[in-house]
CSV table of C-alpha atoms in Angstrom, one decimal:
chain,number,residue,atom,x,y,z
A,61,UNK,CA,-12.9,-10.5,23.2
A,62,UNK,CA,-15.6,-7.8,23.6
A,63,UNK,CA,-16.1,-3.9,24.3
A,64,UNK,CA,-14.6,-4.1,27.7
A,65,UNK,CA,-11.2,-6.0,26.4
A,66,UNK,CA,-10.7,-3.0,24.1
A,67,UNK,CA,-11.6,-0.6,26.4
A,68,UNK,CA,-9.4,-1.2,29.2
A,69,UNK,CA,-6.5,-2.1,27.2
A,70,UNK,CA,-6.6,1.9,25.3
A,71,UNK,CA,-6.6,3.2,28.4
A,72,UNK,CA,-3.5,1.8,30.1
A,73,UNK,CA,-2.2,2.6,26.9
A,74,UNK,CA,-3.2,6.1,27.2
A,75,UNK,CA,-2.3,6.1,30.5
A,76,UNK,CA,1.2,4.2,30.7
A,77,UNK,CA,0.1,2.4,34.0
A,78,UNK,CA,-2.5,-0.3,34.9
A,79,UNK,CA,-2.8,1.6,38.4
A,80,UNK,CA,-4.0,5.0,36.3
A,81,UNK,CA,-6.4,3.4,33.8
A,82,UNK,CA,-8.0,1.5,37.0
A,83,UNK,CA,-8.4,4.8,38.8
A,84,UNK,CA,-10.3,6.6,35.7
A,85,UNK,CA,-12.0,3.5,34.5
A,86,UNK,CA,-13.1,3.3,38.2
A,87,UNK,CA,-12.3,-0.2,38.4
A,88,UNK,CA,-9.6,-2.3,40.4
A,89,UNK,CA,-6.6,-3.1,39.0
A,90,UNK,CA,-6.7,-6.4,39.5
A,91,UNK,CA,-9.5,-6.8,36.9
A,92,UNK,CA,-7.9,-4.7,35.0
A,93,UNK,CA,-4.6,-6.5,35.0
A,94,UNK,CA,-6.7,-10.1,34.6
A,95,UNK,CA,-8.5,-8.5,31.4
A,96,UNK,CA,-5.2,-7.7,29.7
A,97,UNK,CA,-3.9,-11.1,30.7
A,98,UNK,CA,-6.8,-12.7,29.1
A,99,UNK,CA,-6.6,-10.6,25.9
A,100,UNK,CA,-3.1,-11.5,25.3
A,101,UNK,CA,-3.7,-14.4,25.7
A,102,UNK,CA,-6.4,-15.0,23.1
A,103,UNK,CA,-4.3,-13.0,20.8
A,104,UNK,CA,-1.4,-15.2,21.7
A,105,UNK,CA,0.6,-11.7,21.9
A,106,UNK,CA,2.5,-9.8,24.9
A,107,UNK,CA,0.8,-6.2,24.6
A,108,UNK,CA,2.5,-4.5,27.0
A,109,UNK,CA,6.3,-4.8,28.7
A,110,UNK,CA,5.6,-4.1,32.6
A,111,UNK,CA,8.3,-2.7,35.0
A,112,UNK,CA,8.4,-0.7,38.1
A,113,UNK,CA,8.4,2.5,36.4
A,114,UNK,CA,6.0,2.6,33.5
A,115,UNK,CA,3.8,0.0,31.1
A,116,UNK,CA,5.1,0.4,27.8
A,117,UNK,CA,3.5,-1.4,24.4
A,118,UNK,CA,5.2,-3.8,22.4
A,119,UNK,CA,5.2,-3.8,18.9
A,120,UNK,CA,2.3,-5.9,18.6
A,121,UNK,CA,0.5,-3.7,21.3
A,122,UNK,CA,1.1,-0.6,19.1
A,123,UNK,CA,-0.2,-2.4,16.0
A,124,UNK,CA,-3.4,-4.0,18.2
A,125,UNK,CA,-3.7,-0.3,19.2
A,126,UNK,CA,-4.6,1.5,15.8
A,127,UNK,CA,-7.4,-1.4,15.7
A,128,UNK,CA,-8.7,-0.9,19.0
A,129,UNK,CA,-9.0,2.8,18.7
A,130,UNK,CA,-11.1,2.4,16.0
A,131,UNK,CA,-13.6,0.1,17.0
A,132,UNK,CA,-13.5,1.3,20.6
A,133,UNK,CA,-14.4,4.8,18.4
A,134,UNK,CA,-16.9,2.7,16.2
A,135,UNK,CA,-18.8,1.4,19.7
A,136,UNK,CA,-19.0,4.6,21.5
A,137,UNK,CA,-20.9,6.1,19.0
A,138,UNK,CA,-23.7,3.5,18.3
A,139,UNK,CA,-25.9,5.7,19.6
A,140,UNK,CA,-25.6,8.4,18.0
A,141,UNK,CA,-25.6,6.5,14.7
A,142,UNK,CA,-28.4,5.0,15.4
A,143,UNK,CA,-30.4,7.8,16.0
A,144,UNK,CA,-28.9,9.3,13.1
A,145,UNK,CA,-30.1,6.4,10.9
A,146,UNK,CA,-33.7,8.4,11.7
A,147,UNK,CA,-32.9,11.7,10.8
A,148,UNK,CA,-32.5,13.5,13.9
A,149,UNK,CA,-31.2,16.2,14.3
A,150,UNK,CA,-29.1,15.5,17.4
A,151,UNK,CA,-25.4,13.9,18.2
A,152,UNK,CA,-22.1,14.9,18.0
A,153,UNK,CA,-19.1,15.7,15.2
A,154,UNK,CA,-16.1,15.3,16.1
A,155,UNK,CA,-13.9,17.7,13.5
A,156,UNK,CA,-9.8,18.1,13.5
A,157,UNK,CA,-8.6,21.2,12.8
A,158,UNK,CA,-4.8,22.8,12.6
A,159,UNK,CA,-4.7,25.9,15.1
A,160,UNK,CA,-3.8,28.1,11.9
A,161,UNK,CA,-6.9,28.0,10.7
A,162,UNK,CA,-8.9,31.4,10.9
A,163,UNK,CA,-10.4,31.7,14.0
A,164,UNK,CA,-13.1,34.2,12.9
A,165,UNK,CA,-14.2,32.4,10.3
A,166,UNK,CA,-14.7,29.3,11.6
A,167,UNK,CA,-16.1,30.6,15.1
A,168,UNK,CA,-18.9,32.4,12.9
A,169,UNK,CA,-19.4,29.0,11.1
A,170,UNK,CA,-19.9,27.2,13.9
A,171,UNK,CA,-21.8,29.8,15.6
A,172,UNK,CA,-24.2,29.8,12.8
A,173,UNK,CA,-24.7,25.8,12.5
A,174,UNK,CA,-25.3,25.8,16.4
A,175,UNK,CA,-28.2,28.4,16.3
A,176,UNK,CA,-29.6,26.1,13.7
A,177,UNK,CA,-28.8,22.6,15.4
A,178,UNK,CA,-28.8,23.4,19.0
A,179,UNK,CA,-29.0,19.9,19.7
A,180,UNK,CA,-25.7,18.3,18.0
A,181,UNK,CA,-22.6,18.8,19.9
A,182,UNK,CA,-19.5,19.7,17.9
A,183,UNK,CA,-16.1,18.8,19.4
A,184,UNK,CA,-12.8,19.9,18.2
A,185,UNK,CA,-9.4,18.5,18.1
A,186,UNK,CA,-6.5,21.0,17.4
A,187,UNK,CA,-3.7,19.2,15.7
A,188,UNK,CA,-1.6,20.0,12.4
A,189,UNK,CA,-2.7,19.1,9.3
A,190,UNK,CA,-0.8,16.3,8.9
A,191,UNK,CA,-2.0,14.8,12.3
A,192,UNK,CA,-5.6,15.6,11.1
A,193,UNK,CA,-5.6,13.5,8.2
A,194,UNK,CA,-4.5,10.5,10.2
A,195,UNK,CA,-7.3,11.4,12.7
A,196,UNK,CA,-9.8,11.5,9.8
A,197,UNK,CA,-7.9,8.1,8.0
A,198,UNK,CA,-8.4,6.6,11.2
A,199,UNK,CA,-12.0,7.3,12.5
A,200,UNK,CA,-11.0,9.2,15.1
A,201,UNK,CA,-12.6,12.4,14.3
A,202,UNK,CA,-15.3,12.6,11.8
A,203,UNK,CA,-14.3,15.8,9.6
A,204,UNK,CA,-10.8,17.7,9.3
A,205,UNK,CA,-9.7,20.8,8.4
A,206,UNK,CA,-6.1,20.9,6.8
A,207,UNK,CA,-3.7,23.5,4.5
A,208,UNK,CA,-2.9,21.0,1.6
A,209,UNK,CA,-4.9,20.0,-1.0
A,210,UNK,CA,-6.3,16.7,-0.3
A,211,UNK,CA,-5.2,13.5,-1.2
A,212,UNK,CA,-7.5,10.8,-3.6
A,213,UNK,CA,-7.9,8.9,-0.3
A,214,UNK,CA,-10.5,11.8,0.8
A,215,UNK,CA,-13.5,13.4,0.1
A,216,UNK,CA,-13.4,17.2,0.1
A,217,UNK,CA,-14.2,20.2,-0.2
A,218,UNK,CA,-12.3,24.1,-0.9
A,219,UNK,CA,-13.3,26.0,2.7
A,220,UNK,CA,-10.8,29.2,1.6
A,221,UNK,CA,-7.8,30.9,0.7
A,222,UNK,CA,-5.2,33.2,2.1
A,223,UNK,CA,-1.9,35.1,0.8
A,224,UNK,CA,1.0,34.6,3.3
A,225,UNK,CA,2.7,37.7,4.2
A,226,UNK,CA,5.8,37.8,6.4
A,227,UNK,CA,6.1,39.5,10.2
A,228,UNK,CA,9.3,41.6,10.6
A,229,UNK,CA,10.7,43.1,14.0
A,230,UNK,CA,9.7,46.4,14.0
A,231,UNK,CA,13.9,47.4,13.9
A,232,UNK,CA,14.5,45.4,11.2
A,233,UNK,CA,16.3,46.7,7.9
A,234,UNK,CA,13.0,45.8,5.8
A,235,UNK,CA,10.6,47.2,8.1
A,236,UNK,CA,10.2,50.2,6.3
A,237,UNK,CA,10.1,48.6,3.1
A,238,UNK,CA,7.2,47.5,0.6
A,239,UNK,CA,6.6,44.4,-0.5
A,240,UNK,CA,9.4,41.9,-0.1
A,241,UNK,CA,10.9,39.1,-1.9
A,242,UNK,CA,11.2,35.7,-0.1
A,243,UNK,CA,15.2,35.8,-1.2
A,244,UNK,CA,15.6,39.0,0.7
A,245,UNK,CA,15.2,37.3,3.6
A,246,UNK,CA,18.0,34.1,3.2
A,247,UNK,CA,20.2,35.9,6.1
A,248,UNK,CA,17.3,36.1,8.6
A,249,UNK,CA,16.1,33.4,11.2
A,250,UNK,CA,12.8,31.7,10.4
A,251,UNK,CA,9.4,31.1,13.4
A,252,UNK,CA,7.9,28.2,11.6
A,253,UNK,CA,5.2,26.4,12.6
A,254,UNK,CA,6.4,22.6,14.1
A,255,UNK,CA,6.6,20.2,11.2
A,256,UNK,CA,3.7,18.7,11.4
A,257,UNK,CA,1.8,21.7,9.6
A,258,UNK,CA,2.1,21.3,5.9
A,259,UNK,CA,3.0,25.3,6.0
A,260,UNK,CA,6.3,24.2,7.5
A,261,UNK,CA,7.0,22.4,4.6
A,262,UNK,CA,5.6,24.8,1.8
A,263,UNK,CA,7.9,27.5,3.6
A,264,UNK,CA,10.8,25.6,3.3
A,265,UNK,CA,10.1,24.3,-0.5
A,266,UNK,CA,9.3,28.1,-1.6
A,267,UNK,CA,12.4,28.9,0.3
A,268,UNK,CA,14.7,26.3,-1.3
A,269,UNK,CA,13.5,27.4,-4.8
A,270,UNK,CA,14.6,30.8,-4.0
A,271,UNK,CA,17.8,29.4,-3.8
A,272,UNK,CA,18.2,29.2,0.0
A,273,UNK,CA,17.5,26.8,3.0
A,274,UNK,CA,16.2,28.8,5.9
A,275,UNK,CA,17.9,29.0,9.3
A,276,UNK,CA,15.2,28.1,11.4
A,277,UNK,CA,15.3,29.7,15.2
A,278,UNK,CA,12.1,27.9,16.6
A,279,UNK,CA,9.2,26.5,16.0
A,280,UNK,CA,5.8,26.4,17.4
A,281,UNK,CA,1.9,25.5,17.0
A,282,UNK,CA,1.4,28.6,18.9
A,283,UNK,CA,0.5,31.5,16.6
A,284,UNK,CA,0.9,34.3,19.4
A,285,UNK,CA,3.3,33.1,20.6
A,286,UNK,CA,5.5,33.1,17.2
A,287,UNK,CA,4.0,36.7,17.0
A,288,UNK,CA,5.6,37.7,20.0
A,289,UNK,CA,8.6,36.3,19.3
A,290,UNK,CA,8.7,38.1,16.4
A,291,UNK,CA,8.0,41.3,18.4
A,292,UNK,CA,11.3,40.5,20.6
A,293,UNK,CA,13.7,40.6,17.6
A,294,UNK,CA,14.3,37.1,17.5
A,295,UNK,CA,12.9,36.3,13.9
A,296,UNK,CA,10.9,37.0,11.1
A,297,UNK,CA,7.7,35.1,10.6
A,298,UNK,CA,5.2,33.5,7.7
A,299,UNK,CA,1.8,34.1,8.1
A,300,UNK,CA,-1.8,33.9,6.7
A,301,UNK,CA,-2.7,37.6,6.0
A,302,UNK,CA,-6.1,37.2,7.7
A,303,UNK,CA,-4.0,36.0,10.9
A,304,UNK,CA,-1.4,38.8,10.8
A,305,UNK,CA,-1.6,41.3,14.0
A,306,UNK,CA,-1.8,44.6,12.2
A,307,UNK,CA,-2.2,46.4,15.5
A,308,UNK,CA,0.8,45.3,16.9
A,309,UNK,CA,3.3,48.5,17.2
A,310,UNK,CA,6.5,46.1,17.4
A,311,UNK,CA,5.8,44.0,14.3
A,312,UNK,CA,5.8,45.1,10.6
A,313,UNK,CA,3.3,43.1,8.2
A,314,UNK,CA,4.6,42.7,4.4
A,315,UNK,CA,3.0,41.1,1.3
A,316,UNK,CA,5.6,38.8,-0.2
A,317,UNK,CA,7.0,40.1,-3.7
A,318,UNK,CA,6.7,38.0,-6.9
A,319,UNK,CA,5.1,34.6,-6.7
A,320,UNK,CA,2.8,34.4,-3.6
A,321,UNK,CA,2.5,31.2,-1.0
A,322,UNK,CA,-1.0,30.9,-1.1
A,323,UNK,CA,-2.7,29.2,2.4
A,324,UNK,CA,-5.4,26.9,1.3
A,325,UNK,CA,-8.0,25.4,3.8
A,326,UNK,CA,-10.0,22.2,2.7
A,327,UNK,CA,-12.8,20.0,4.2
A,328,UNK,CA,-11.7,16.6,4.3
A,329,UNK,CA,-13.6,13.0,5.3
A,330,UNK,CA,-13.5,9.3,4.6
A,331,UNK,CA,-13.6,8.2,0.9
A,332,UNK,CA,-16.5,5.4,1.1
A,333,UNK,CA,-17.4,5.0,4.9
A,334,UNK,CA,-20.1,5.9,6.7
A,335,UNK,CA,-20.7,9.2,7.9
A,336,UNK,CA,-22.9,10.2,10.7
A,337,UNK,CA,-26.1,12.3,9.6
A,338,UNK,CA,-24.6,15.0,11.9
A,339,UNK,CA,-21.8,15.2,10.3
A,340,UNK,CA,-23.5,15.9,6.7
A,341,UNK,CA,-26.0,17.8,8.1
A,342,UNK,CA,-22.7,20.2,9.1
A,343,UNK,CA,-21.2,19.7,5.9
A,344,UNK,CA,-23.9,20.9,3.9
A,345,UNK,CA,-24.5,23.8,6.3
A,346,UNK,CA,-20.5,24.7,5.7
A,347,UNK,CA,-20.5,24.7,2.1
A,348,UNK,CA,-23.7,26.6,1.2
A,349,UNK,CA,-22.5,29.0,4.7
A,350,UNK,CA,-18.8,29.3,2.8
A,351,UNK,CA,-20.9,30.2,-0.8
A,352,UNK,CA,-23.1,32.7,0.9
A,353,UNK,CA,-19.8,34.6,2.5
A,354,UNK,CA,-17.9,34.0,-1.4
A,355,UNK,CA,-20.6,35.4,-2.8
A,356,UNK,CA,-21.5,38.3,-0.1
A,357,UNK,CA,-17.5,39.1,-0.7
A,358,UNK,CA,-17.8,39.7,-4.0
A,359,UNK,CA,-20.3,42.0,-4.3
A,360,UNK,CA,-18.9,44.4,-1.9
């Protein structure tokens, strides 16, 4: 077994078809096919269940997958460990992050940490958190950002906080009110975010301990597009305040009454494995970046 078994087998994975992963692999199928053969065979495994249609993986293939992933990962980026190992200032980082997050904030960050390391290439992966941590558990990305505080399996670090407030339809009967108490709300429809956001979950939780379960009319990873379906009437919506459209004429921004939901953002990376020298060049620039703006906040 070697790079090339690995390789080819994630992408007709990926792909569903031997004929696809040939294609972008730029190889024929027929090695293609006879390198698959040969690695279930030294596995003494079937990988994948072949019909006309599609190329499906067995059990075992979806358990060999996790491993291949990784080390397929691990391989590609020998390189760039390996100039890392000498301190310079060059590869990439490969960071998760939930499309909730702030996209001011972390433009400016990144801006900021480009200007100094022009020569390190930063690559993001939008997912939920949930989907981030398992991208970070698994080596597939190098840093994550996610909305819960982080589990013991993690290093971390606190990136920022934000109040949720909640979007009404400009005709609704609260929209001229102030601040608003989550239990007002049991008789509306909810625009959460899918459930693989750990918001989706906090929403419901603080929902449930106002004594209600909230009807839920649609959910997205879209946070325009849950505006704007607020804007048509068809439900009220949860938000970070820094990500609530103020300046939209057909939606009415409240603070939530009583005990706030508070939208935490943390840093997150692999508890005791390796980490590039990219990667901690960009988490030292983020913390003492996140300090200066803290601090810069405060005096104002």
């Amino acid at each position: 077994m070697d790079f090339h078994h690995l390789k080819y087998f994630t992408e007709v994975a990926h792909q569903k078809s031997f004929s696809k992963a040939a294609r972008h692999l730029h190889i024929s199928q027929s090695a293609i096919s006879r390198t698959i053969k040969a690695l279930e065979e030294e596995l003494g495994v079937v990988l994948f269940l072949r019909n006309a249609k599609a190329v499906e993986l067995t059990d075992a293939g979806a358990i060999f997958l996790n491993h291949a992933k990784r080390s397929v990962f691990i391989f590609e980026h020998l390189k760039n460990d390996f100039e890392n190992e000498f301190k310079l200032e060059q590869g990439s980082i490969h960071i998760g992050l939930p499309p909730i997050t702030d996209a001011q904030v972390f433009a400016h960050l990144l801006g900021a940490f480009k200007r100094m390391y022009p020569q390190i290439d930063i690559e993001l992966y939008e997912y939920g958190s949930k989907k981030v941590e398992i991208a970070v558990q698994e080596g597939l990305t190098d840093l994550g950002i996610i909305c819960t505080e982080p589990k013991k399996d993690y290093e971390s670090f606190f990136l920022l906080e934000d109040p949720v407030c909640v979007l009404l339809p400009k005709d609704h009967p609260l929209a001229d009110a102030g601040d608003i108490p989550l239990a007002d709300l049991s008789s509306d429809g909810f625009v959460l975010y899918r459930d693989d956001f750990n918001l989706h979950d906090e929403i419901i939780a603080k929902c449930k301990a106002a004594d209600f379960t909230p009807k839920i009319v649609f959910e997205t990873s879209q946070r325009e597009l849950m505006i704007q379906t607020v804007s048509a009437g068809l439900g009220i919506a949860l938000l970070p305040k820094r990500l609530c459209p103020y300046n939209n004429p057909n939606v009415s921004v409240h603070v939530l009454a009583g005990r706030p939901i508070i939208h935490r953002l943390y840093v997150i990376w692999r508890k005791g494995h390796y980490l590039s020298h990219a990667a901690k060049l960009w988490l030292d620039f983020a913390q003492d970046h996140i300090q200066k703006v803290t601090v810069k906040s405060s005096l104002k």
